[in-house]
Coordinates of C-alpha atoms in Angstrom, one line a residue:
M1 CA 18.9 -66.7 17.1
K2 CA 15.8 -64.3 17.2
K3 CA 17.8 -61.8 19.3
V4 CA 20.6 -61.8 16.8
T5 CA 18.3 -61.3 13.9
L6 CA 16.7 -58.5 15.8
I7 CA 19.9 -56.9 16.6
L8 CA 21.0 -56.9 12.9
F9 CA 17.7 -55.6 11.8
I10 CA 17.9 -52.7 14.2
G11 CA 21.5 -52.0 13.2
L12 CA 20.7 -52.0 9.5
A13 CA 17.7 -49.7 9.9
G14 CA 19.9 -47.3 11.9
W15 CA 22.7 -47.5 9.2
I16 CA 20.0 -46.7 6.5
L17 CA 18.4 -43.8 8.8
V18 CA 21.9 -42.2 9.4
N19 CA 23.1 -42.4 5.6
N20 CA 19.7 -41.0 4.3
P21 CA 20.4 -38.2 1.9
M22 CA 17.7 -36.0 3.6
V23 CA 19.4 -36.6 6.9
N24 CA 22.9 -35.8 5.6
K25 CA 21.6 -32.6 3.7
Y26 CA 20.0 -31.4 7.1
V27 CA 23.2 -32.1 9.1
S28 CA 25.1 -30.2 6.4
T29 CA 22.7 -27.1 6.9
L30 CA 23.3 -27.2 10.6
K31 CA 27.1 -27.3 10.2
V32 CA 26.8 -24.2 7.9
N33 CA 24.4 -22.2 9.9
V34 CA 25.3 -22.9 13.5
L35 CA 28.3 -21.4 15.0
P36 CA 30.5 -23.0 17.8
A37 CA 28.8 -22.2 21.3
G38 CA 31.9 -20.3 22.3
K39 CA 31.4 -17.7 19.3
Q40 CA 27.8 -17.3 20.2
T41 CA 28.7 -16.1 23.5
D42 CA 31.2 -13.6 22.7
S43 CA 30.5 -9.8 22.8
L44 CA 30.4 -9.2 19.0
Y45 CA 28.0 -11.9 18.3
Q46 CA 25.8 -10.8 21.0
T47 CA 25.8 -7.3 19.9
I48 CA 24.8 -8.3 16.5
L49 CA 22.0 -10.5 18.0
K50 CA 20.9 -7.6 20.1
H51 CA 20.7 -5.0 17.4
A52 CA 19.5 -7.2 14.4
S53 CA 15.8 -6.7 14.8
T54 CA 16.2 -3.0 14.6
Y55 CA 17.6 -3.5 11.0
N56 CA 15.0 -6.0 9.8
I57 CA 12.3 -4.6 7.2
P58 CA 9.2 -6.7 6.9
P59 CA 8.1 -7.7 3.5
S60 CA 4.9 -5.9 2.3
D61 CA 2.2 -8.0 0.6
A62 CA 0.6 -7.5 -2.8
K63 CA -2.9 -5.9 -2.4
I64 CA -5.8 -4.2 -4.3
D65 CA -5.7 -0.5 -3.7
P66 CA -9.0 1.3 -4.1
I67 CA -7.3 3.9 -6.3
W68 CA -4.1 2.2 -7.8
K69 CA -5.7 -1.2 -8.1
A70 CA -3.2 -4.0 -8.2
I71 CA -0.1 -3.0 -6.1
P72 CA 3.0 -5.5 -6.2
G73 CA 4.4 -6.9 -3.0
Y74 CA 8.1 -6.1 -2.0
N75 CA 10.6 -8.3 -0.4
G76 CA 11.8 -7.5 3.3
L77 CA 15.0 -8.0 4.9
K78 CA 16.3 -9.8 7.8
V79 CA 19.7 -9.8 9.1
D80 CA 21.5 -13.0 8.6
I81 CA 23.4 -13.3 12.1
N82 CA 26.1 -15.8 11.3
A83 CA 27.2 -14.3 7.9
S84 CA 27.1 -10.8 9.8
Y85 CA 29.4 -12.1 12.4
K86 CA 31.7 -13.7 10.0
N87 CA 32.1 -10.4 8.1
M88 CA 32.9 -8.5 11.2
K89 CA 34.8 -10.9 13.2
A90 CA 38.3 -10.0 11.7
K91 CA 38.1 -6.5 13.4
G92 CA 35.9 -7.7 16.2
V93 CA 33.9 -4.6 16.2
F94 CA 30.2 -4.0 15.3
D95 CA 29.6 -2.3 12.0
S96 CA 26.3 -1.7 10.8
K97 CA 27.7 -1.4 7.2
K98 CA 28.8 -4.8 7.4
L99 CA 25.4 -6.5 8.4
V100 CA 24.5 -9.3 5.8
F101 CA 20.8 -9.5 4.9
T102 CA 18.6 -11.9 3.4
Q103 CA 15.5 -11.2 1.6
I104 CA 12.2 -12.3 3.0
K105 CA 9.4 -12.9 0.5
P106 CA 5.8 -11.5 1.1
K107 CA 3.0 -14.0 1.7
V108 CA 0.7 -12.4 -0.9
H109 CA 1.8 -12.1 -4.5
L110 CA 0.4 -10.4 -7.5
K111 CA -0.6 -13.9 -8.8
N112 CA -2.9 -14.4 -5.6
L113 CA -4.8 -11.2 -6.2
P114 CA -8.0 -11.2 -8.4
A115 CA -7.4 -9.8 -12.0
S116 CA -6.6 -6.1 -11.8
P117 CA -4.8 -3.5 -13.7
I118 CA -1.4 -2.4 -12.5
Y119 CA -1.1 1.5 -12.4
R120 CA 2.2 1.6 -10.3
G121 CA 4.8 -0.6 -8.7
N122 CA 5.3 -1.0 -5.0
P123 CA 5.7 2.7 -3.4
D124 CA 8.6 1.4 -1.4
K125 CA 10.7 0.4 -4.5
P126 CA 12.9 3.1 -5.9
M127 CA 12.5 2.0 -9.7
V128 CA 10.4 3.5 -12.6
S129 CA 9.6 2.1 -15.9
F130 CA 9.2 3.5 -19.3
I131 CA 6.0 2.1 -21.1
I132 CA 6.5 2.9 -24.9
N133 CA 3.4 2.2 -26.9
V134 CA 4.3 1.5 -30.5
A135 CA 1.7 1.8 -33.4
W136 CA 3.3 4.4 -35.6
G137 CA 6.3 6.9 -35.1
N138 CA 8.9 4.7 -36.8
E139 CA 11.1 7.6 -37.7
Y140 CA 11.8 8.2 -34.0
L141 CA 12.4 4.7 -32.9
S142 CA 16.1 4.6 -33.8
E143 CA 16.9 8.0 -31.9
I144 CA 15.0 6.6 -28.7
L145 CA 16.7 3.1 -29.0
A146 CA 20.2 4.9 -29.3
T147 CA 19.5 7.0 -26.1
L148 CA 18.4 4.1 -24.0
K149 CA 21.6 2.2 -25.1
R150 CA 23.7 5.2 -24.3
H151 CA 22.3 5.3 -20.7
H152 CA 22.2 1.5 -20.3
V153 CA 18.4 1.7 -19.7
T154 CA 16.0 -1.1 -20.4
A155 CA 12.3 -0.1 -21.3
S156 CA 9.0 -2.0 -21.8
F157 CA 7.7 -1.5 -25.5
F158 CA 3.9 -2.5 -26.1
L159 CA 3.4 -3.2 -29.6
E160 CA 0.4 -3.2 -31.7
G161 CA 0.0 -6.4 -33.7
N162 CA -0.7 -4.8 -37.1
W163 CA 2.4 -2.6 -36.7
V164 CA 4.4 -5.6 -35.9
K165 CA 3.0 -7.5 -39.0
K166 CA 4.1 -4.4 -41.2
N167 CA 7.5 -3.7 -39.2
P168 CA 8.7 -7.2 -38.2
E169 CA 12.4 -6.0 -38.4
L170 CA 11.8 -3.1 -36.1
A171 CA 10.2 -5.4 -33.7
K172 CA 13.2 -7.6 -33.8
M173 CA 15.4 -4.6 -33.5
I174 CA 13.7 -3.6 -30.1
V175 CA 14.3 -7.1 -28.7
S176 CA 17.8 -7.3 -30.0
A177 CA 18.5 -4.3 -28.1
G178 CA 17.6 -6.0 -24.8
H179 CA 14.1 -4.4 -24.2
E180 CA 10.8 -6.0 -23.1
V181 CA 7.8 -6.3 -25.6
G182 CA 4.2 -6.4 -24.6
N183 CA 0.8 -6.6 -26.2
H184 CA -0.9 -3.4 -27.3
S185 CA -3.8 -5.2 -29.2
Y186 CA -3.9 -5.8 -32.9
S187 CA -5.6 -2.8 -34.6
H188 CA -5.8 -0.4 -31.4
P189 CA -9.7 -0.7 -30.8
D190 CA -11.5 0.7 -27.8
M191 CA -11.1 -2.4 -25.7
E192 CA -14.0 -1.4 -23.4
R193 CA -16.6 -1.6 -26.3
L194 CA -15.5 -4.9 -27.6
T195 CA -17.3 -8.3 -26.8
A196 CA -15.6 -10.7 -24.9
S197 CA -14.7 -12.8 -28.1
A198 CA -13.6 -9.9 -30.1
A199 CA -11.1 -8.7 -27.3
R200 CA -9.7 -12.4 -27.0
E201 CA -9.1 -12.3 -30.6
Q202 CA -7.2 -9.1 -30.5
L203 CA -4.9 -10.2 -27.8
I204 CA -4.3 -13.7 -29.2
K205 CA -3.6 -12.4 -32.6
T206 CA -1.2 -9.9 -31.6
N207 CA 0.6 -12.4 -29.2
E208 CA 1.0 -14.8 -32.3
V209 CA 2.4 -12.0 -34.6
I210 CA 4.7 -10.6 -31.8
E211 CA 6.1 -14.3 -31.0
A212 CA 6.4 -14.9 -34.7
A213 CA 8.6 -11.9 -35.3
T214 CA 10.7 -11.7 -32.1
G215 CA 10.4 -15.2 -30.6
K216 CA 9.2 -13.5 -27.4
K217 CA 5.9 -14.2 -25.5
C218 CA 4.0 -11.5 -24.1
E219 CA 3.4 -11.2 -20.2
W220 CA 2.1 -7.7 -20.3
F221 CA -1.0 -6.1 -21.8
A222 CA -1.4 -2.3 -22.2
P223 CA -5.0 -1.3 -23.5
P224 CA -4.9 1.4 -26.3
S225 CA -5.7 4.7 -24.9
G226 CA -6.1 3.1 -21.4
S227 CA -9.6 1.8 -22.3
Y228 CA -10.9 -1.4 -20.8
R229 CA -13.4 -2.9 -18.5
D230 CA -13.0 -5.6 -15.9
E231 CA -13.9 -8.3 -18.4
T232 CA -10.9 -7.2 -20.6
V233 CA -8.5 -7.6 -17.5
K234 CA -9.9 -11.2 -16.9
I235 CA -9.3 -12.2 -20.6
A236 CA -5.8 -11.0 -20.3
R237 CA -5.1 -13.0 -17.2
E238 CA -6.6 -16.0 -18.8
L239 CA -3.9 -15.7 -21.5
N240 CA -1.2 -15.5 -18.8
M241 CA -0.9 -11.5 -19.2
N242 CA -1.2 -8.9 -16.5
T243 CA -2.8 -5.5 -17.6
V244 CA -0.6 -2.5 -17.2
M245 CA -1.6 1.1 -17.1
W246 CA 0.3 4.1 -16.2
T247 CA 1.3 6.4 -13.3
V248 CA 2.6 9.5 -15.3
D249 CA 1.5 10.3 -18.7
T250 CA 4.0 12.5 -20.9
I251 CA 1.0 13.3 -23.4
D252 CA 3.8 13.3 -26.0
W253 CA 1.3 12.8 -28.8
Q254 CA 0.3 16.5 -28.2
K255 CA 3.7 17.5 -29.5
P256 CA 4.8 19.4 -26.3
S257 CA 8.2 21.1 -26.1
P258 CA 10.8 19.0 -24.4
E259 CA 10.9 21.3 -21.5
T260 CA 7.1 20.9 -21.0
L261 CA 7.4 16.9 -21.2
I262 CA 10.4 17.0 -18.8
N263 CA 8.6 19.0 -16.2
R264 CA 5.5 17.1 -16.5
V265 CA 7.2 13.9 -15.7
I266 CA 9.7 15.1 -13.0
S267 CA 7.0 16.8 -11.1
K268 CA 5.0 13.7 -10.5
I269 CA 7.6 10.8 -10.6
G270 CA 8.5 8.8 -7.6
N271 CA 8.9 5.2 -6.4
G272 CA 7.2 2.7 -8.6
S273 CA 6.0 5.0 -11.4
L274 CA 5.1 3.9 -14.7
V275 CA 5.8 6.5 -17.3
L276 CA 3.7 6.4 -20.6
M277 CA 5.5 7.2 -23.7
H278 CA 5.1 6.9 -27.5
P279 CA 7.8 7.1 -30.4
T280 CA 7.3 10.9 -30.9
E281 CA 9.8 13.7 -31.6
A282 CA 8.9 15.2 -28.1
T283 CA 10.2 12.1 -26.5
A284 CA 13.0 11.5 -28.5
K285 CA 14.3 15.1 -27.8
S286 CA 13.4 14.7 -24.1
L287 CA 14.6 11.3 -23.4
D288 CA 18.3 12.0 -22.8
R289 CA 17.7 14.8 -20.1
L290 CA 14.8 12.9 -18.6
I291 CA 16.7 9.9 -17.8
T292 CA 19.7 11.9 -16.3
M293 CA 17.0 13.8 -14.0
I294 CA 15.3 10.7 -13.0
E295 CA 18.4 9.0 -12.0
K296 CA 19.5 12.2 -10.0
K297 CA 16.4 11.5 -8.0
H298 CA 18.2 8.1 -7.1
L299 CA 15.5 6.0 -9.1
Q300 CA 16.5 3.2 -11.0
I301 CA 14.9 2.8 -14.6
G302 CA 13.9 -0.8 -15.6
P303 CA 11.3 -2.7 -17.5
V304 CA 8.0 -3.5 -16.2
S305 CA 8.9 -7.1 -15.1
E306 CA 11.6 -5.7 -12.9
L307 CA 9.6 -2.9 -11.5
V308 CA 6.8 -5.2 -10.4
S309 CA 9.0 -7.9 -9.0
E310 CA 9.3 -8.5 -5.5
E311 CA 13.0 -8.3 -5.5
R312 CA 14.3 -5.7 -3.1
I313 CA 16.7 -3.1 -4.3
T314 CA 19.5 -2.9 -1.9
N315 CA 22.3 -0.7 -3.4

């Protein structure tokens, strides 16, 4: 009787183990990812296997650079052997253009770094961002937004809290056009000189007025005139914001000619550049040509959140 009971118990345990959802999931994964042994031994499969490592690109970790401060990480690429084989098996010939890749995340991310400002994106990422600080210049906003829309470009607008309070409809218009909004302090003070409590008040008050007007929470903070100290950056991080600076300055507030502004940017722009702008006549008149010239350099233009993301651009 004891033997019968023991056999039944073992059988029941085995049935539970085999029908465990975790086991079923694992077995399903094996079925998807493992090709039949015969396929693994054919010449095409072996050729892909042999050359795969030459196409792999390791990810790059986020790091603190002595000059550029916080540099975002960037995903690497690894050849998916089985998917690549399936993509080529119809013709049975190795074709590097038909390789299928998976993105590999870095081990160190921006969030793992100590609080530090971001002056540029990853130097391997062929993307740039327009940082448009808004505390005045209402008369040029419509033209700038129209140009961005015409080129299907999304920018990051850093809004002064006091400006948003006075111009909530313009703030809504920026968000409705699909652009990203960030914190540019409440009253445009010299953040480096403020006490910690005063700096915190500037950021919190601005976040509140921007969210009230647009429904958006700020993830980015751009210090007025680029003035900050380490404590300012730490306070922003405590409020769940990263501090953003710039790589290329248009100096558009000095009223340069469109040609001067364009040359100033194009001569310096490259992978990961953050381009500082304001709603000025110079920027409004330059933006159309500037976008075209940047895209001719095979650089995508996107908001700060996309620029600093680890997602690799593969097209």
